[in-house]
């Protein structure tokens, strides 16, 4: 039986460019009791929706939020907290290069899709509760890089 996570009473919007990953994460969230999961392939898909898009939390692959103002538009459209998703495995080796800038824009989560499921879901709980969460594998990306000459 699945552990009861505090994500059961929230509406989640998931934005990921890969349909298989989008549907897989969506199914995982529903398996753990999420109230409602809406799936989108891009930030533009959600911004262009007619009517409201009810969400308490928006999970979006970091590659979809590189355009200036994209996070702000998602927050304006949904009124939700926004967490970015990336994968730290050796194949993808995703990195959050601009964590402080993204926090200023309104992002409250920087989550690693390679975390164990219980850790990932716990981090989702924390973001939904209003905490700023940076997965341990991305914590080193907070400090700005200094180029050596």
PDB file of C-alpha atoms in Angstrom:
ATOM      1  CA  UNK A   1       0.000   0.000   0.000  1.00  0.00           C
ATOM      2  CA  UNK A   2       1.220   3.481  -0.858  1.00  0.00           C
ATOM      3  CA  UNK A   3       2.330   5.805   1.913  1.00  0.00           C
ATOM      4  CA  UNK A   4      -0.107   8.683   2.425  1.00  0.00           C
ATOM      5  CA  UNK A   5       1.621  11.811   1.153  1.00  0.00           C
ATOM      6  CA  UNK A   6       0.254  15.297   1.682  1.00  0.00           C
ATOM      7  CA  UNK A   7      -0.169  15.677  -2.065  1.00  0.00           C
ATOM      8  CA  UNK A   8      -3.589  14.016  -1.953  1.00  0.00           C
ATOM      9  CA  UNK A   9      -5.588  17.236  -1.685  1.00  0.00           C
ATOM     10  CA  UNK A  10      -3.845  19.269  -4.336  1.00  0.00           C
ATOM     11  CA  UNK A  11      -4.186  19.846  -8.061  1.00  0.00           C
ATOM     12  CA  UNK A  12      -0.938  19.370  -9.934  1.00  0.00           C
ATOM     13  CA  UNK A  13      -0.079  20.523 -13.431  1.00  0.00           C
ATOM     14  CA  UNK A  14       2.818  18.650 -15.028  1.00  0.00           C
ATOM     15  CA  UNK A  15       4.677  20.134 -17.993  1.00  0.00           C
ATOM     16  CA  UNK A  16       7.223  17.883 -19.661  1.00  0.00           C
ATOM     17  CA  UNK A  17       8.203  17.678 -23.343  1.00  0.00           C
ATOM     18  CA  UNK A  18       8.416  13.850 -23.373  1.00  0.00           C
ATOM     19  CA  UNK A  19       4.998  12.204 -23.412  1.00  0.00           C
ATOM     20  CA  UNK A  20       6.166   8.928 -21.864  1.00  0.00           C
ATOM     21  CA  UNK A  21       7.836  10.688 -18.932  1.00  0.00           C
ATOM     22  CA  UNK A  22       4.879  13.084 -18.555  1.00  0.00           C
ATOM     23  CA  UNK A  23       2.390  10.219 -18.418  1.00  0.00           C
ATOM     24  CA  UNK A  24       4.648   8.135 -16.147  1.00  0.00           C
ATOM     25  CA  UNK A  25       5.034  10.901 -13.562  1.00  0.00           C
ATOM     26  CA  UNK A  26       1.326  11.662 -13.863  1.00  0.00           C
ATOM     27  CA  UNK A  27       0.454   8.020 -13.158  1.00  0.00           C
ATOM     28  CA  UNK A  28       2.869   7.963 -10.209  1.00  0.00           C
ATOM     29  CA  UNK A  29       1.239  11.056  -8.708  1.00  0.00           C
ATOM     30  CA  UNK A  30      -2.221   9.560  -9.147  1.00  0.00           C
ATOM     31  CA  UNK A  31      -1.037   6.280  -7.596  1.00  0.00           C
ATOM     32  CA  UNK A  32      -0.029   8.244  -4.501  1.00  0.00           C
ATOM     33  CA  UNK A  33      -3.405   9.943  -4.313  1.00  0.00           C
ATOM     34  CA  UNK A  34      -3.007  13.319  -5.984  1.00  0.00           C
ATOM     35  CA  UNK A  35      -6.442  14.909  -6.323  1.00  0.00           C
ATOM     36  CA  UNK A  36      -6.004  15.875  -9.978  1.00  0.00           C
ATOM     37  CA  UNK A  37      -3.084  15.836 -12.434  1.00  0.00           C
ATOM     38  CA  UNK A  38      -3.256  17.834 -15.685  1.00  0.00           C
ATOM     39  CA  UNK A  39      -0.597  17.047 -18.296  1.00  0.00           C
ATOM     40  CA  UNK A  40       0.901  19.505 -20.784  1.00  0.00           C
ATOM     41  CA  UNK A  41       3.777  19.206 -23.261  1.00  0.00           C
ATOM     42  CA  UNK A  42       5.035  22.786 -22.998  1.00  0.00           C
ATOM     43  CA  UNK A  43       4.659  26.036 -21.083  1.00  0.00           C
ATOM     44  CA  UNK A  44       2.927  27.545 -24.111  1.00  0.00           C
ATOM     45  CA  UNK A  45       0.279  24.799 -23.970  1.00  0.00           C
ATOM     46  CA  UNK A  46      -0.793  25.887 -20.492  1.00  0.00           C
ATOM     47  CA  UNK A  47      -0.508  29.634 -21.134  1.00  0.00           C
ATOM     48  CA  UNK A  48      -2.684  29.349 -24.254  1.00  0.00           C
ATOM     49  CA  UNK A  49      -5.497  27.410 -22.502  1.00  0.00           C
ATOM     50  CA  UNK A  50      -8.929  29.035 -22.578  1.00  0.00           C
ATOM     51  CA  UNK A  51     -10.405  29.446 -19.113  1.00  0.00           C
ATOM     52  CA  UNK A  52      -8.726  28.814 -15.827  1.00  0.00           C
ATOM     53  CA  UNK A  53      -6.194  26.097 -15.145  1.00  0.00           C
ATOM     54  CA  UNK A  54      -6.736  25.085 -11.511  1.00  0.00           C
ATOM     55  CA  UNK A  55      -3.455  24.194  -9.878  1.00  0.00           C
ATOM     56  CA  UNK A  56      -1.831  24.272  -6.485  1.00  0.00           C
ATOM     57  CA  UNK A  57       1.521  23.095  -7.819  1.00  0.00           C
ATOM     58  CA  UNK A  58       3.061  23.191 -11.293  1.00  0.00           C
ATOM     59  CA  UNK A  59       5.891  20.765 -12.032  1.00  0.00           C
ATOM     60  CA  UNK A  60       7.773  21.747 -15.165  1.00  0.00           C
ATOM     61  CA  UNK A  61      10.861  20.355 -16.839  1.00  0.00           C
ATOM     62  CA  UNK A  62      13.541  23.012 -16.588  1.00  0.00           C
ATOM     63  CA  UNK A  63      14.082  23.027 -20.371  1.00  0.00           C
ATOM     64  CA  UNK A  64      10.562  24.399 -20.810  1.00  0.00           C
ATOM     65  CA  UNK A  65      11.206  27.516 -18.695  1.00  0.00           C
ATOM     66  CA  UNK A  66      14.263  29.035 -20.306  1.00  0.00           C
ATOM     67  CA  UNK A  67      12.439  31.907 -22.014  1.00  0.00           C
ATOM     68  CA  UNK A  68      12.368  35.132 -19.979  1.00  0.00           C
ATOM     69  CA  UNK A  69       9.070  35.538 -18.154  1.00  0.00           C
ATOM     70  CA  UNK A  70       7.920  31.944 -18.651  1.00  0.00           C
ATOM     71  CA  UNK A  71       7.748  31.206 -14.907  1.00  0.00           C
ATOM     72  CA  UNK A  72       5.903  34.474 -14.265  1.00  0.00           C
ATOM     73  CA  UNK A  73       3.332  33.620 -16.970  1.00  0.00           C
ATOM     74  CA  UNK A  74       2.727  30.183 -15.416  1.00  0.00           C
ATOM     75  CA  UNK A  75       2.244  31.704 -11.969  1.00  0.00           C
ATOM     76  CA  UNK A  76      -0.101  34.378 -13.354  1.00  0.00           C
ATOM     77  CA  UNK A  77      -2.102  31.737 -15.262  1.00  0.00           C
ATOM     78  CA  UNK A  78      -2.429  29.254 -12.398  1.00  0.00           C
ATOM     79  CA  UNK A  79      -1.673  31.070  -9.137  1.00  0.00           C
ATOM     80  CA  UNK A  80       0.315  27.974  -8.197  1.00  0.00           C
ATOM     81  CA  UNK A  81       3.732  27.269  -6.759  1.00  0.00           C
ATOM     82  CA  UNK A  82       6.244  26.205  -9.412  1.00  0.00           C
ATOM     83  CA  UNK A  83       8.874  23.481  -9.114  1.00  0.00           C
ATOM     84  CA  UNK A  84      11.377  22.703 -11.854  1.00  0.00           C
ATOM     85  CA  UNK A  85      12.270  19.120 -12.738  1.00  0.00           C
ATOM     86  CA  UNK A  86      15.627  17.839 -13.979  1.00  0.00           C
ATOM     87  CA  UNK A  87      17.577  14.577 -14.034  1.00  0.00           C
ATOM     88  CA  UNK A  88      21.024  14.284 -12.462  1.00  0.00           C
ATOM     89  CA  UNK A  89      21.928  10.873 -13.885  1.00  0.00           C
ATOM     90  CA  UNK A  90      25.167  10.547 -15.836  1.00  0.00           C
ATOM     91  CA  UNK A  91      23.345  10.386 -19.180  1.00  0.00           C
ATOM     92  CA  UNK A  92      21.325  13.584 -18.763  1.00  0.00           C
ATOM     93  CA  UNK A  93      23.551  15.405 -16.280  1.00  0.00           C
ATOM     94  CA  UNK A  94      20.997  18.240 -16.079  1.00  0.00           C
ATOM     95  CA  UNK A  95      22.016  21.306 -14.095  1.00  0.00           C
ATOM     96  CA  UNK A  96      20.215  24.297 -12.681  1.00  0.00           C
ATOM     97  CA  UNK A  97      22.578  27.134 -13.574  1.00  0.00           C
ATOM     98  CA  UNK A  98      20.477  29.995 -12.261  1.00  0.00           C
ATOM     99  CA  UNK A  99      18.846  28.912  -9.005  1.00  0.00           C
ATOM    100  CA  UNK A 100      18.886  32.320  -7.295  1.00  0.00           C
ATOM    101  CA  UNK A 101      17.444  34.046 -10.388  1.00  0.00           C
ATOM    102  CA  UNK A 102      14.724  31.395 -10.604  1.00  0.00           C
ATOM    103  CA  UNK A 103      13.826  31.815  -6.919  1.00  0.00           C
ATOM    104  CA  UNK A 104      13.446  35.558  -7.509  1.00  0.00           C
ATOM    105  CA  UNK A 105      11.124  34.735 -10.452  1.00  0.00           C
ATOM    106  CA  UNK A 106       8.981  32.583  -8.176  1.00  0.00           C
ATOM    107  CA  UNK A 107      10.288  29.017  -8.504  1.00  0.00           C
ATOM    108  CA  UNK A 108      10.137  27.256  -5.137  1.00  0.00           C
ATOM    109  CA  UNK A 109      11.401  23.799  -6.063  1.00  0.00           C
ATOM    110  CA  UNK A 110      14.384  22.375  -7.910  1.00  0.00           C
ATOM    111  CA  UNK A 111      13.704  18.656  -7.968  1.00  0.00           C
ATOM    112  CA  UNK A 112      15.743  15.712  -9.203  1.00  0.00           C
ATOM    113  CA  UNK A 113      13.790  13.059 -11.092  1.00  0.00           C
ATOM    114  CA  UNK A 114      16.537  10.576 -10.136  1.00  0.00           C
ATOM    115  CA  UNK A 115      15.705  10.705  -6.429  1.00  0.00           C
ATOM    116  CA  UNK A 116      14.056   7.653  -4.867  1.00  0.00           C
ATOM    117  CA  UNK A 117      10.270   7.942  -5.128  1.00  0.00           C
ATOM    118  CA  UNK A 118       9.796   8.510  -1.384  1.00  0.00           C
ATOM    119  CA  UNK A 119      12.305  11.398  -1.446  1.00  0.00           C
ATOM    120  CA  UNK A 120      10.751  12.919  -4.586  1.00  0.00           C
ATOM    121  CA  UNK A 121       7.242  12.761  -3.102  1.00  0.00           C
ATOM    122  CA  UNK A 122       8.458  14.178   0.214  1.00  0.00           C
ATOM    123  CA  UNK A 123      10.049  17.085  -1.640  1.00  0.00           C
ATOM    124  CA  UNK A 124       6.756  17.659  -3.480  1.00  0.00           C
ATOM    125  CA  UNK A 125       4.998  17.831  -0.112  1.00  0.00           C
ATOM    126  CA  UNK A 126       7.459  20.447   1.081  1.00  0.00           C
ATOM    127  CA  UNK A 127       7.070  22.585  -2.052  1.00  0.00           C
ATOM    128  CA  UNK A 128       3.268  22.330  -1.828  1.00  0.00           C
ATOM    129  CA  UNK A 129       3.506  23.450   1.808  1.00  0.00           C
ATOM    130  CA  UNK A 130       5.368  26.588   0.731  1.00  0.00           C
ATOM    131  CA  UNK A 131       8.978  25.612   1.369  1.00  0.00           C
ATOM    132  CA  UNK A 132      11.817  26.243  -1.056  1.00  0.00           C
ATOM    133  CA  UNK A 133      13.305  22.848  -1.895  1.00  0.00           C
ATOM    134  CA  UNK A 134      16.568  22.170  -3.705  1.00  0.00           C
ATOM    135  CA  UNK A 135      17.354  18.494  -4.235  1.00  0.00           C
ATOM    136  CA  UNK A 136      20.679  17.525  -2.709  1.00  0.00           C
ATOM    137  CA  UNK A 137      22.338  16.787  -6.056  1.00  0.00           C
ATOM    138  CA  UNK A 138      21.622  20.343  -7.209  1.00  0.00           C
ATOM    139  CA  UNK A 139      22.479  22.194  -3.988  1.00  0.00           C
ATOM    140  CA  UNK A 140      26.022  22.843  -5.229  1.00  0.00           C
ATOM    141  CA  UNK A 141      24.575  24.896  -8.091  1.00  0.00           C
ATOM    142  CA  UNK A 142      23.499  27.706  -5.758  1.00  0.00           C
ATOM    143  CA  UNK A 143      26.866  29.451  -5.699  1.00  0.00           C
ATOM    144  CA  UNK A 144      27.669  31.395  -8.850  1.00  0.00           C
ATOM    145  CA  UNK A 145      30.469  29.954 -10.962  1.00  0.00           C
ATOM    146  CA  UNK A 146      33.711  31.847 -11.033  1.00  0.00           C
ATOM    147  CA  UNK A 147      35.587  31.608 -14.305  1.00  0.00           C
ATOM    148  CA  UNK A 148      39.324  31.174 -13.896  1.00  0.00           C
ATOM    149  CA  UNK A 149      41.609  32.776 -16.421  1.00  0.00           C
TER     150      UNK A 149
END
